[in-house]
Short mmCIF file of C-alpha atoms in Angstrom, two decimals:
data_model
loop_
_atom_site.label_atom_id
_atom_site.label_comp_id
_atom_site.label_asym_id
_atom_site.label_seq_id
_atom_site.Cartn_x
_atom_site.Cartn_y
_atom_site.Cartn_z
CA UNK A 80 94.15 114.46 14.69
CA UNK A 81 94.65 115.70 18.69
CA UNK A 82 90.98 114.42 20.60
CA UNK A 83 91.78 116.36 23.22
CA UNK A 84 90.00 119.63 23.84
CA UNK A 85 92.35 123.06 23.01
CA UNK A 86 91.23 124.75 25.84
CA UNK A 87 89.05 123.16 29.07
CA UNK A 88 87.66 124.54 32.21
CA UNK A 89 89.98 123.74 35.33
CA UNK A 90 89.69 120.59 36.60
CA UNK A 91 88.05 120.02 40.05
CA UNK A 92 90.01 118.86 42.72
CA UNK A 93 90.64 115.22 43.39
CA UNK A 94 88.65 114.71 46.35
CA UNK A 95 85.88 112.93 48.10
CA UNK A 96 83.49 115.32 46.73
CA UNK A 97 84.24 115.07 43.44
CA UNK A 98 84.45 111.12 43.07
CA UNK A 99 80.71 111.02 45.38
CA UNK A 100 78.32 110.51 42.86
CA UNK A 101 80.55 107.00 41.75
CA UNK A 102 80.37 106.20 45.42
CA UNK A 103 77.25 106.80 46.03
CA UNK A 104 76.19 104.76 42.87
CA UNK A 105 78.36 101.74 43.77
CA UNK A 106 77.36 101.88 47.49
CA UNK A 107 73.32 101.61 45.75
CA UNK A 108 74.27 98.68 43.90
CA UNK A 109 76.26 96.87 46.50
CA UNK A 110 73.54 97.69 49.30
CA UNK A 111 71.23 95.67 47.04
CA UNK A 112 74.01 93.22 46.84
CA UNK A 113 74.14 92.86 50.52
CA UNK A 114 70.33 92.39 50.59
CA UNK A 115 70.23 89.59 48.34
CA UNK A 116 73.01 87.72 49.58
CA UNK A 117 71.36 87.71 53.16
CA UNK A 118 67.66 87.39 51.99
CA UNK A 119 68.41 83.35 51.92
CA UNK A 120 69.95 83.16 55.76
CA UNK A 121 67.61 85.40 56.91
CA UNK A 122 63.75 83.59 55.68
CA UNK A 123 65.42 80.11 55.51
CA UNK A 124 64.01 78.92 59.67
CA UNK A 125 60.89 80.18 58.16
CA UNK A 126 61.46 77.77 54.61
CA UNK A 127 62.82 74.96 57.01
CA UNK A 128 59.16 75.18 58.77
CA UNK A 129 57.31 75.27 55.35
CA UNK A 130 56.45 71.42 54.48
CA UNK A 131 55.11 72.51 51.30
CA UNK A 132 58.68 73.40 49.75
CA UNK A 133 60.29 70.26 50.95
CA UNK A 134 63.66 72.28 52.03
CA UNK A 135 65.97 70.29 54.50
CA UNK A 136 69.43 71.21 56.41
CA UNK A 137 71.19 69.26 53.43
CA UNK A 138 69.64 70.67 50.78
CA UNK A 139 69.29 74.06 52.51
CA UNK A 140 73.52 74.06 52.74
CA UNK A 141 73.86 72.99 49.13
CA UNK A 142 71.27 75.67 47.73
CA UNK A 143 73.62 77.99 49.71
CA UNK A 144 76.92 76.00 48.27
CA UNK A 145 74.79 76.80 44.53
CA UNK A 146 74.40 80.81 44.54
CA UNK A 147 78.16 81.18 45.68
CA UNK A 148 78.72 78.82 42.79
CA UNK A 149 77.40 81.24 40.59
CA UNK A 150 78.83 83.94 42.31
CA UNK A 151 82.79 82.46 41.02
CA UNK A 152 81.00 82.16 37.56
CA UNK A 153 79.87 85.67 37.71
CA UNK A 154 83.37 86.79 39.44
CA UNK A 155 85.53 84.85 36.76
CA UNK A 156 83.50 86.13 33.51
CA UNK A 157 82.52 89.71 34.50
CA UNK A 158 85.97 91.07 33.50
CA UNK A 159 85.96 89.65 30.03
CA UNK A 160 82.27 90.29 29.33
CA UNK A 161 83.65 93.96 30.29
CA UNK A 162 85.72 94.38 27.65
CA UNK A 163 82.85 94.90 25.32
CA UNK A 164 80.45 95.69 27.20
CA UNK A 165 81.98 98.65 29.71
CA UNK A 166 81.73 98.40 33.47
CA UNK A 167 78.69 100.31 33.34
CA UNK A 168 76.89 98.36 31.45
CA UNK A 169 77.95 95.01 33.32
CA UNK A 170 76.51 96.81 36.39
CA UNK A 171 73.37 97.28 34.85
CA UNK A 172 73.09 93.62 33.97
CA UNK A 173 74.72 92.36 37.23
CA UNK A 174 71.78 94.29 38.83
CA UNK A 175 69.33 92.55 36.78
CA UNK A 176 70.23 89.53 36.89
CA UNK A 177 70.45 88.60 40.91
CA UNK A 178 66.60 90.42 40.38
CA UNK A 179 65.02 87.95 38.14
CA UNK A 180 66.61 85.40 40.42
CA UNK A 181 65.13 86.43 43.22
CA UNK A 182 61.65 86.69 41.28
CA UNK A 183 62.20 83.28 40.43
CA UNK A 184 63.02 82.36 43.98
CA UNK A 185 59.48 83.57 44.74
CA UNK A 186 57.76 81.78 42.07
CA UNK A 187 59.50 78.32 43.11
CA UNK A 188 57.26 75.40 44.15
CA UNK A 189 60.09 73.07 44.61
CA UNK A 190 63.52 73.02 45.87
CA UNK A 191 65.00 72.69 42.18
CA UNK A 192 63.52 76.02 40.71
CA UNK A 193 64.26 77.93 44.15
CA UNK A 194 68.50 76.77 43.83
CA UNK A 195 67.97 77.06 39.91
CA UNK A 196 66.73 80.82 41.39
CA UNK A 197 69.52 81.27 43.50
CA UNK A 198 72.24 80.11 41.10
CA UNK A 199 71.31 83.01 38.68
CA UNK A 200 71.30 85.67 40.95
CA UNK A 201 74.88 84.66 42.39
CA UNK A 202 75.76 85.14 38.72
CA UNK A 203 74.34 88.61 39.32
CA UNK A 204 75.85 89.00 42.41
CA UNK A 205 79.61 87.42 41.55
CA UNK A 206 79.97 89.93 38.95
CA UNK A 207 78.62 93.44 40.85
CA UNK A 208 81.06 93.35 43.84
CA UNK A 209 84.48 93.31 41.71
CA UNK A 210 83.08 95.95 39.50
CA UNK A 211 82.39 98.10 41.68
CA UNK A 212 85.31 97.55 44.14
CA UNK A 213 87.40 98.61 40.94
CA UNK A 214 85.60 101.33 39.93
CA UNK A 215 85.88 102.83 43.35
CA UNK A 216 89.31 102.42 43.50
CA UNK A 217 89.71 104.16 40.33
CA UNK A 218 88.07 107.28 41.14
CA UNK A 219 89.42 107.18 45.04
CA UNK A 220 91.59 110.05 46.09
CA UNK A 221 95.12 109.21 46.28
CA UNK A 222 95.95 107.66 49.53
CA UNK A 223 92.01 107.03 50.58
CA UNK A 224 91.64 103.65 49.43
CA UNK A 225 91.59 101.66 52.00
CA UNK A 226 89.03 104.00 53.11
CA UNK A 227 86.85 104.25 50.17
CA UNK A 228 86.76 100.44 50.37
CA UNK A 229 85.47 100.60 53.97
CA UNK A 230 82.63 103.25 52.87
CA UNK A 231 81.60 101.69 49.61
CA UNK A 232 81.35 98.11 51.49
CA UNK A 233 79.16 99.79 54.49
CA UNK A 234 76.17 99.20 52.21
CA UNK A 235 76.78 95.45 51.96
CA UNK A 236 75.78 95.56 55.60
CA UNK A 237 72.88 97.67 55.70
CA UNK A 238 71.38 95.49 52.79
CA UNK A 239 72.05 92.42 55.09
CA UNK A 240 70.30 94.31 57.92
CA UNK A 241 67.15 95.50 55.21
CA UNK A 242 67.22 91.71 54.46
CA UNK A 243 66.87 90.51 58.50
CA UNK A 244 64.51 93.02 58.55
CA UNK A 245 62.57 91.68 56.30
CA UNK A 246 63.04 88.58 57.34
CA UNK A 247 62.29 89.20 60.62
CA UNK A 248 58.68 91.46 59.46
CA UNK A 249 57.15 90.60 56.52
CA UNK A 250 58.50 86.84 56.54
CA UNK A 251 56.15 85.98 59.34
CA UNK A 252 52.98 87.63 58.56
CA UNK A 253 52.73 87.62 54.62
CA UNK A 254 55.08 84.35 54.06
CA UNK A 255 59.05 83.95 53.19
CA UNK A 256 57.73 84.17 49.41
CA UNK A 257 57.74 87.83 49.87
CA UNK A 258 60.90 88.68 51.36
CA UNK A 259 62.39 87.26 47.59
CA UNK A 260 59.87 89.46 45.45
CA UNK A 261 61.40 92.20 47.72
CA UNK A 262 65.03 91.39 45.85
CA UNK A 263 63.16 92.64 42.56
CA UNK A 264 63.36 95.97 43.66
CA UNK A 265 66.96 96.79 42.38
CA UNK A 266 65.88 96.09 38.80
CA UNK A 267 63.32 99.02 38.85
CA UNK A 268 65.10 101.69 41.56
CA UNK A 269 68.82 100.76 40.69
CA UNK A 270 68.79 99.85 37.13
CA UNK A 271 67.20 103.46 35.70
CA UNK A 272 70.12 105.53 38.34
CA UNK A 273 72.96 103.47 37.10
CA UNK A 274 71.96 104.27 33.34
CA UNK A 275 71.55 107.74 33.54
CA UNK A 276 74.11 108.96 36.04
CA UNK A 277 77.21 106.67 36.48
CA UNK A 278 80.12 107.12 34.25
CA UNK A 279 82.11 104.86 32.48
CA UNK A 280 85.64 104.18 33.71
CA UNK A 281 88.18 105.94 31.95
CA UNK A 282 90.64 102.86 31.68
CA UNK A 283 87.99 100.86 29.68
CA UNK A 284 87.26 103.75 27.42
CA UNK A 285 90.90 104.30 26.65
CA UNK A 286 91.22 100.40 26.36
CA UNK A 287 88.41 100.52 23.54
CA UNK A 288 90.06 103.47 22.12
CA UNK A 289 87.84 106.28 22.90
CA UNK A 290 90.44 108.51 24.02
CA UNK A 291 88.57 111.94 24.02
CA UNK A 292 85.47 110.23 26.13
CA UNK A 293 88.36 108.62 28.77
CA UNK A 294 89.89 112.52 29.34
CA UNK A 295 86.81 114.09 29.61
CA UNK A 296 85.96 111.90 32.68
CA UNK A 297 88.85 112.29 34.29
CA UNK A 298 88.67 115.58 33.86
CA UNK A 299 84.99 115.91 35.27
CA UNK A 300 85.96 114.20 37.89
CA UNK A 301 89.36 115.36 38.92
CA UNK A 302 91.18 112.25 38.09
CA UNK A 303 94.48 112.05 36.09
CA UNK A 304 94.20 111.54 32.40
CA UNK A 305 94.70 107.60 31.65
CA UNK A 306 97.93 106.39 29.86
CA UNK A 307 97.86 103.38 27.82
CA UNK A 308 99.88 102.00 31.58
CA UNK A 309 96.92 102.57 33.63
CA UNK A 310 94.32 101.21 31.00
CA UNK A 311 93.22 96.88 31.07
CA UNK A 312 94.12 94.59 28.57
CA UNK A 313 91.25 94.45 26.05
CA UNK A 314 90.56 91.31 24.27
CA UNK A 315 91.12 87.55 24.62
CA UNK A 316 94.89 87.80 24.77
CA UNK A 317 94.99 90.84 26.54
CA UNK A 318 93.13 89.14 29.16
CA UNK A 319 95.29 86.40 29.13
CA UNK A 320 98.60 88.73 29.07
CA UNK A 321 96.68 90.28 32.30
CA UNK A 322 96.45 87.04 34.31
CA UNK A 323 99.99 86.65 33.68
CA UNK A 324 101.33 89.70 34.93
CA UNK A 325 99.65 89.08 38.29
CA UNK A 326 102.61 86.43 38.63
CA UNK A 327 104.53 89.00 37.30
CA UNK A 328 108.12 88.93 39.96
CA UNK A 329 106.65 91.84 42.41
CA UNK A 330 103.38 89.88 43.11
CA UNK A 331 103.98 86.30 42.12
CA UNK A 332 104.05 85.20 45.30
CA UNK A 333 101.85 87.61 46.89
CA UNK A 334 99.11 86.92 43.80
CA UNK A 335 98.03 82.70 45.62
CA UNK A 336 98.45 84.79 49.58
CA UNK A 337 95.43 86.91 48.76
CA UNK A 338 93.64 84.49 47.09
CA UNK A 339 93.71 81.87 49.95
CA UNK A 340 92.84 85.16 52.30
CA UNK A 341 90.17 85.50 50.51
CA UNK A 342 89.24 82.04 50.23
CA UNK A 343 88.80 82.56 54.23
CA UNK A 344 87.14 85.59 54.34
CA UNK A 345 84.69 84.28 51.63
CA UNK A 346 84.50 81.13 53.80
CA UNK A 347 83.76 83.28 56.90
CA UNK A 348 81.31 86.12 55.35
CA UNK A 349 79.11 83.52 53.67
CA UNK A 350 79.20 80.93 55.80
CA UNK A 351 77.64 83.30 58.62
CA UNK A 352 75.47 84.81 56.61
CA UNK A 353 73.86 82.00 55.36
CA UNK A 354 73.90 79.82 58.55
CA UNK A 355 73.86 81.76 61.57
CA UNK A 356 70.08 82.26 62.47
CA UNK A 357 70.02 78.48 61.76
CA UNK A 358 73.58 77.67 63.73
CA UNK A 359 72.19 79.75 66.93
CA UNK A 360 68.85 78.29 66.86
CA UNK A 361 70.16 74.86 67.55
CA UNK A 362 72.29 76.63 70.25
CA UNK A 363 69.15 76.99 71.85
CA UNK A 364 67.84 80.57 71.18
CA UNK A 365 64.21 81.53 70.25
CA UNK A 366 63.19 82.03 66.67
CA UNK A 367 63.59 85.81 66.85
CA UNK A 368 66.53 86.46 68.29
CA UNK A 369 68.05 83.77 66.55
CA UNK A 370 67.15 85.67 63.40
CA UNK A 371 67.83 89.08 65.23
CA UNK A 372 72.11 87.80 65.35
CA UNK A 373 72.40 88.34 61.56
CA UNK A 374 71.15 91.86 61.96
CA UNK A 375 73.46 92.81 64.96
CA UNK A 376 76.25 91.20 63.09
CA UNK A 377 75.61 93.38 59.90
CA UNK A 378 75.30 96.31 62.33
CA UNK A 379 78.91 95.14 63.45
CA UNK A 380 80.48 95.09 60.19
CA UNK A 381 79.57 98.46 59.35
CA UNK A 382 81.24 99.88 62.28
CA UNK A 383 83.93 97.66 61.34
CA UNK A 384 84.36 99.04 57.77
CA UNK A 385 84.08 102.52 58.92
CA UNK A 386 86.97 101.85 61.64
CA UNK A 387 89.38 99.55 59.42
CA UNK A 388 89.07 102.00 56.44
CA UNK A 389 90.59 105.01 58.27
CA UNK A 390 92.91 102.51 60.69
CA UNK A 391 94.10 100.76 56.82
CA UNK A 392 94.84 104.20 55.26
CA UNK A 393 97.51 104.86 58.33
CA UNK A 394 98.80 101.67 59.18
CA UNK A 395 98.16 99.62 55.90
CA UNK A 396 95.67 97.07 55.08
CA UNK A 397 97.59 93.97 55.41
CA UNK A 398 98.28 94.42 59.32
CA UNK A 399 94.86 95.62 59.77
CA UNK A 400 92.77 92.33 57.46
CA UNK A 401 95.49 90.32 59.65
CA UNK A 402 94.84 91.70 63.20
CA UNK A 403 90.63 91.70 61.99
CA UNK A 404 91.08 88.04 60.81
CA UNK A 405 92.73 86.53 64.39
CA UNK A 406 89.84 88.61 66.47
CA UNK A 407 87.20 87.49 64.44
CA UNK A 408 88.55 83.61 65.14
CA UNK A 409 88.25 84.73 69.26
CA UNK A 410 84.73 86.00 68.40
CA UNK A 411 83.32 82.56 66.76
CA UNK A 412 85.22 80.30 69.37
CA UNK A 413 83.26 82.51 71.91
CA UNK A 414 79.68 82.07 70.38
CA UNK A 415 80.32 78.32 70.60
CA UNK A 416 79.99 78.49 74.24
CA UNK A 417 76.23 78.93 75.38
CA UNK A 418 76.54 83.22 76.76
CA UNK A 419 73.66 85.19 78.48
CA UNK A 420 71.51 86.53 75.44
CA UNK A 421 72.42 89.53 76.44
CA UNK A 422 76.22 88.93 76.70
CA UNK A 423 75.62 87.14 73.19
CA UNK A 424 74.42 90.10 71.43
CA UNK A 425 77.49 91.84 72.57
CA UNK A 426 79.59 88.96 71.26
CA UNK A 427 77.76 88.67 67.90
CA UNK A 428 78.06 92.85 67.63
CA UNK A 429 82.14 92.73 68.05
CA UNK A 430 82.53 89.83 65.58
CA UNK A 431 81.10 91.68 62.95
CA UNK A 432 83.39 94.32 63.84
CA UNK A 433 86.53 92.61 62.87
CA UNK A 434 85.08 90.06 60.67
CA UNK A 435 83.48 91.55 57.44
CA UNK A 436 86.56 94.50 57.56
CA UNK A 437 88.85 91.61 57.43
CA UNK A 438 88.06 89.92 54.30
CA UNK A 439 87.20 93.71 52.74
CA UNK A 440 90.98 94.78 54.06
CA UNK A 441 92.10 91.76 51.63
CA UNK A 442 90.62 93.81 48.65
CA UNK A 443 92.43 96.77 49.80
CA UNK A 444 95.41 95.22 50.14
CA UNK A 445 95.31 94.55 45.97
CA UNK A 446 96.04 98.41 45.58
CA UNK A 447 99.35 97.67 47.51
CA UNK A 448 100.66 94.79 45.25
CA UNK A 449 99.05 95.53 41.68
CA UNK A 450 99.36 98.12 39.21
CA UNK A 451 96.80 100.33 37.58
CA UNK A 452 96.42 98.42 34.72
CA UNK A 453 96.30 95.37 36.82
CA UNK A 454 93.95 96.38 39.30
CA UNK A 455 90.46 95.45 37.49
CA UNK A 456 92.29 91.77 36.75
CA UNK A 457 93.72 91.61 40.05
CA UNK A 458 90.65 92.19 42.15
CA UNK A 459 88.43 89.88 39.88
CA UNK A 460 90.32 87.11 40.66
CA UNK A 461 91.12 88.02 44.13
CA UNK A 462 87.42 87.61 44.58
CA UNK A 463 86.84 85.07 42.09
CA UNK A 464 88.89 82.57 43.42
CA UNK A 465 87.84 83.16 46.70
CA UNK A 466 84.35 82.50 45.62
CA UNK A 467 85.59 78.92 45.98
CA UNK A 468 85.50 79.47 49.78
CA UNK A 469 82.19 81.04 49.47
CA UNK A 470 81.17 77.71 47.52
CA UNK A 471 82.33 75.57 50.50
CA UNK A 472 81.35 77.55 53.62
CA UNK A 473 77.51 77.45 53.04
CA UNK A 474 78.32 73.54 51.97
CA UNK A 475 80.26 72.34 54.83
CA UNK A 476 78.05 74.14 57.84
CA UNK A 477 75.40 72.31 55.70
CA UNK A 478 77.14 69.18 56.34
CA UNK A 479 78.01 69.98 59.44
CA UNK A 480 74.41 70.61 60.50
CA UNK A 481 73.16 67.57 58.93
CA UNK A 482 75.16 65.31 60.81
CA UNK A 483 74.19 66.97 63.93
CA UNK A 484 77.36 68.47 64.66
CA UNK A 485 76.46 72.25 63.77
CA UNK A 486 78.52 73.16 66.98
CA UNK A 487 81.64 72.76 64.75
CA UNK A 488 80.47 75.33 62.57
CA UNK A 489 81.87 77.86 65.34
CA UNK A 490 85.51 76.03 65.59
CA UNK A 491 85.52 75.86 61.38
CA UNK A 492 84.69 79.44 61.41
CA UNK A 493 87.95 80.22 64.02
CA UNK A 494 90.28 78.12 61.85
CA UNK A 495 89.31 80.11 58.71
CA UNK A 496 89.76 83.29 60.69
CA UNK A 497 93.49 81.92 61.70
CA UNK A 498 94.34 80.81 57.93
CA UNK A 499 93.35 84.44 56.55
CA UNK A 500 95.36 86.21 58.91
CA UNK A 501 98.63 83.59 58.31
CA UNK A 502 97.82 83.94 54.19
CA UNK A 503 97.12 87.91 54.42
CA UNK A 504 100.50 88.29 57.23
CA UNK A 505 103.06 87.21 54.99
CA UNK A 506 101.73 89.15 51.44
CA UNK A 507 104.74 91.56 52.38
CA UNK A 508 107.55 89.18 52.67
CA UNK A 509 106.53 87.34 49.47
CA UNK A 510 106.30 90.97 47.36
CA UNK A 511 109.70 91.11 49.03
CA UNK A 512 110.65 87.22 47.90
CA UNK A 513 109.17 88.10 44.25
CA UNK A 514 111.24 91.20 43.63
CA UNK A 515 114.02 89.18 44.49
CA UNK A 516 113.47 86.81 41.87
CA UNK A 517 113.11 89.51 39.42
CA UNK A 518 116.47 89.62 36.94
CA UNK A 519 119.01 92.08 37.18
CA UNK A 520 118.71 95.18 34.93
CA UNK A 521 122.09 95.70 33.65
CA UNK A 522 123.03 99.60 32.69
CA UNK A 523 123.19 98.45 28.87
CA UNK A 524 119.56 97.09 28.81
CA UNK A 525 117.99 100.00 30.77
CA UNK A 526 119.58 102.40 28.49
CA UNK A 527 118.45 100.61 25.43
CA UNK A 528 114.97 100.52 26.97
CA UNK A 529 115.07 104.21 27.38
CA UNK A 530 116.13 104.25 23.62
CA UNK A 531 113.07 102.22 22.64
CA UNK A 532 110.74 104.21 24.92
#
């Protein structure tokens, strides 16, 4: 029996216009992503000052440490949950889920239920950002990933600048308890669009054997029509067959490189998000400016996205996360010197630039070493592992803050920057290393292997 349609309208061309509606879907989700993430660095001065909750710099860094726990749950489980549930679907619940932890967050009379809070929205949140940095990549025009990336990942920033708004408005006159009912608002605007409008990625359909569903969304789209190549491993073993093939001799080497760059960029993104208000506060700045740095360093990043997205599609993402990583480690050993507040704004601005595009420019780079049917696999645990730095950045500036050395925050911050550029640098020369590994094909085998295909 052929599933394919006898005769079909032309397809549209594979363009920007074409793929927008995933985009603009994704970017929604991810914006709300950014929001919650930032929610907690932005309102905690104002939970620091609130006796009643009984928060403290220790606790305060380990609450962070406990949502970016969740988030590697989330990042690690999302790809086999999608197997049977679809990408759309795991969306949908991702959304949900980082909303009724932020409604619990509100509710929270004690420190317990407020991390209990946090920990199940960074299961929300762990899952949404690899799903829809796949997705995106699968619908992307050929040659505009690095791009896409840069776009989709511009909303990450404007929810962390929604969030300092919020944080910086309705935290001081109606309480920090409002700023976290705020984070419900995905489950009732987001939820309903992501139902009703995105479509489900033709890999997974073709993976669960809906082949007539999988062409006719490539086809509305403009994409190509997925092979049984392109589509993920379904199942237990074929997620276990997928892990294996990203040490696989082209990307072997290359596979631990991007995870340790991400375990820096993790590191960096979440450590500053959750700390910075706090870390420039005890620097010596007022309240509101203090709070005021994590919006001008969102602002930043989405300039930064927009310019290392086009820069990445010309010159490739690995020079660009590299070159991003070593400014951003200038930027932070800058802000631990005492500026002008003016001068510091400036500061704060540029090291968004380079330092958000950095880590995102590591997710880019994934296109460059895996395969289609890789890619899903590839980017979950590109992001899961470097959760772990997400884990420990929030934890250690914690630490650091308790022991009254916050300063060091600022030099920890630089040396992360330096390790993701060293780890993201040489991803070239080990795809180079790992190919060499790779046996010889002799001309026997690869014409039996024609002969079997």
């Amino acid at each position: 029996m052929n599933d394919r349609p006898t005769s079909a309208a032309p397809r549209p061309p594979h363009t920007f216009r074409t793929v927008f509606p995933v985009l603009a879907l994704c970017w929604l989700a991810v914006f709300f992503d950014g929001m919650d993430v930032n929610i907690y660095g932005a309102v905690m001065p104002h939970m620091l000052d609130d006796s009643g909750l009984g928060l403290t710099t220790a606790t305060a860094g380990t609450i962070g440490s406990w949502t970016t726990f969740g988030m590697l749950i989330g990042a690690l489980t999302a790809g086999n949950l999608t197997d049977w549930l679809g990408r759309r679907l795991m969306l949908v619940s991702s959304v949900t889920l980082f909303s009724v932890g932020s409604a619990i967050c509100a509710l929270a009379g004690g420190v317990g239920l407020f991390g209990a809070g946090r920990f199940v929205s960074g299961l929300g949140l762990g899952g949404l950002m690899p799903l829809c940095l796949a997705m995106v990549m699968e619908f992307a025009p050929p040659r505009r990933a690095a791009l896409t990336t840069g776009l989709l990942m511009t909303s990450y920033h404007f929810g962390g600048m929604a969030a300092t708004g919020l944080g910086l408005t309705l935290a001081p006159a109606a309480g920090w308890r409002w700023v976290f009912w705020a984070g419900v608002l995905p489950a009732l605007i987001a939820v309903p669009l992501l139902l009703s409008l995105l479509p489900e990625s033709p890999g997974v359909l073709l993976a669960r054997g809906d082949r007539a569903k999988a062409d006719a969304v490539a086809d509305r789209y403009g994409l190509p029509r997925p092979t049984a190549a392109a589509a993920p491993a379904a199942g237990a073993q074929g997620r276990l067959a997928a892990v294996r093939d990203l040490f696989r001799p082209g990307s072997r080497w290359a596979t631990p490189l991007l995870w340790l760059a991400s375990f820096s960029g993790l590191l960096l993104v979440y450590g500053v998000s959750t700390w910075l208000p706090q870390m420039m506060r005890a620097e010596g700045y007022g309240l509101t400016s203090s709070v005021s740095f994590l919006m001008v360093i969102n602002a930043g990043g989405i300039v930064g996205l927009l310019i290392a997205g086009r820069t990445a599609d010309r010159f490739g993402a690995v020079r660009v996360s590299a070159i991003w990583f070593v400014l951003t480690a200038v930027g932070a050993l800058l802000l631990s010197t005492h500026l002008p507040l003016g001068l510091t704004y400036v500061v704060v601005a540029v090291t968004g630039v380079w330092l958000f595009s950095a880590q995102v420019m590591v997710y880019a780079a994934t296109n460059t070493v895996y395969r289609d049917s890789e890619r899903a696999a590839g980017l979950g645990w590109v992001t899961g592992v470097g959760r772990t730095g997400a884990v420990v950045g929030p934890w250690l500036i914690g630490t650091l803050a308790t022991s009254g050395n916050q300063s060091w925050g600022f030099t920890t911050f630089a040396l992360a920057g330096l390790l993701g550029a060293v780890a993201i640098a040489l991803v070239p020369l080990a795809r180079r290393v790992g190919r060499g590994d790779a046996p010889a094909v002799t001309p026997a085998a690869a014409t039996a292997g024609a002969a079997e295909s």
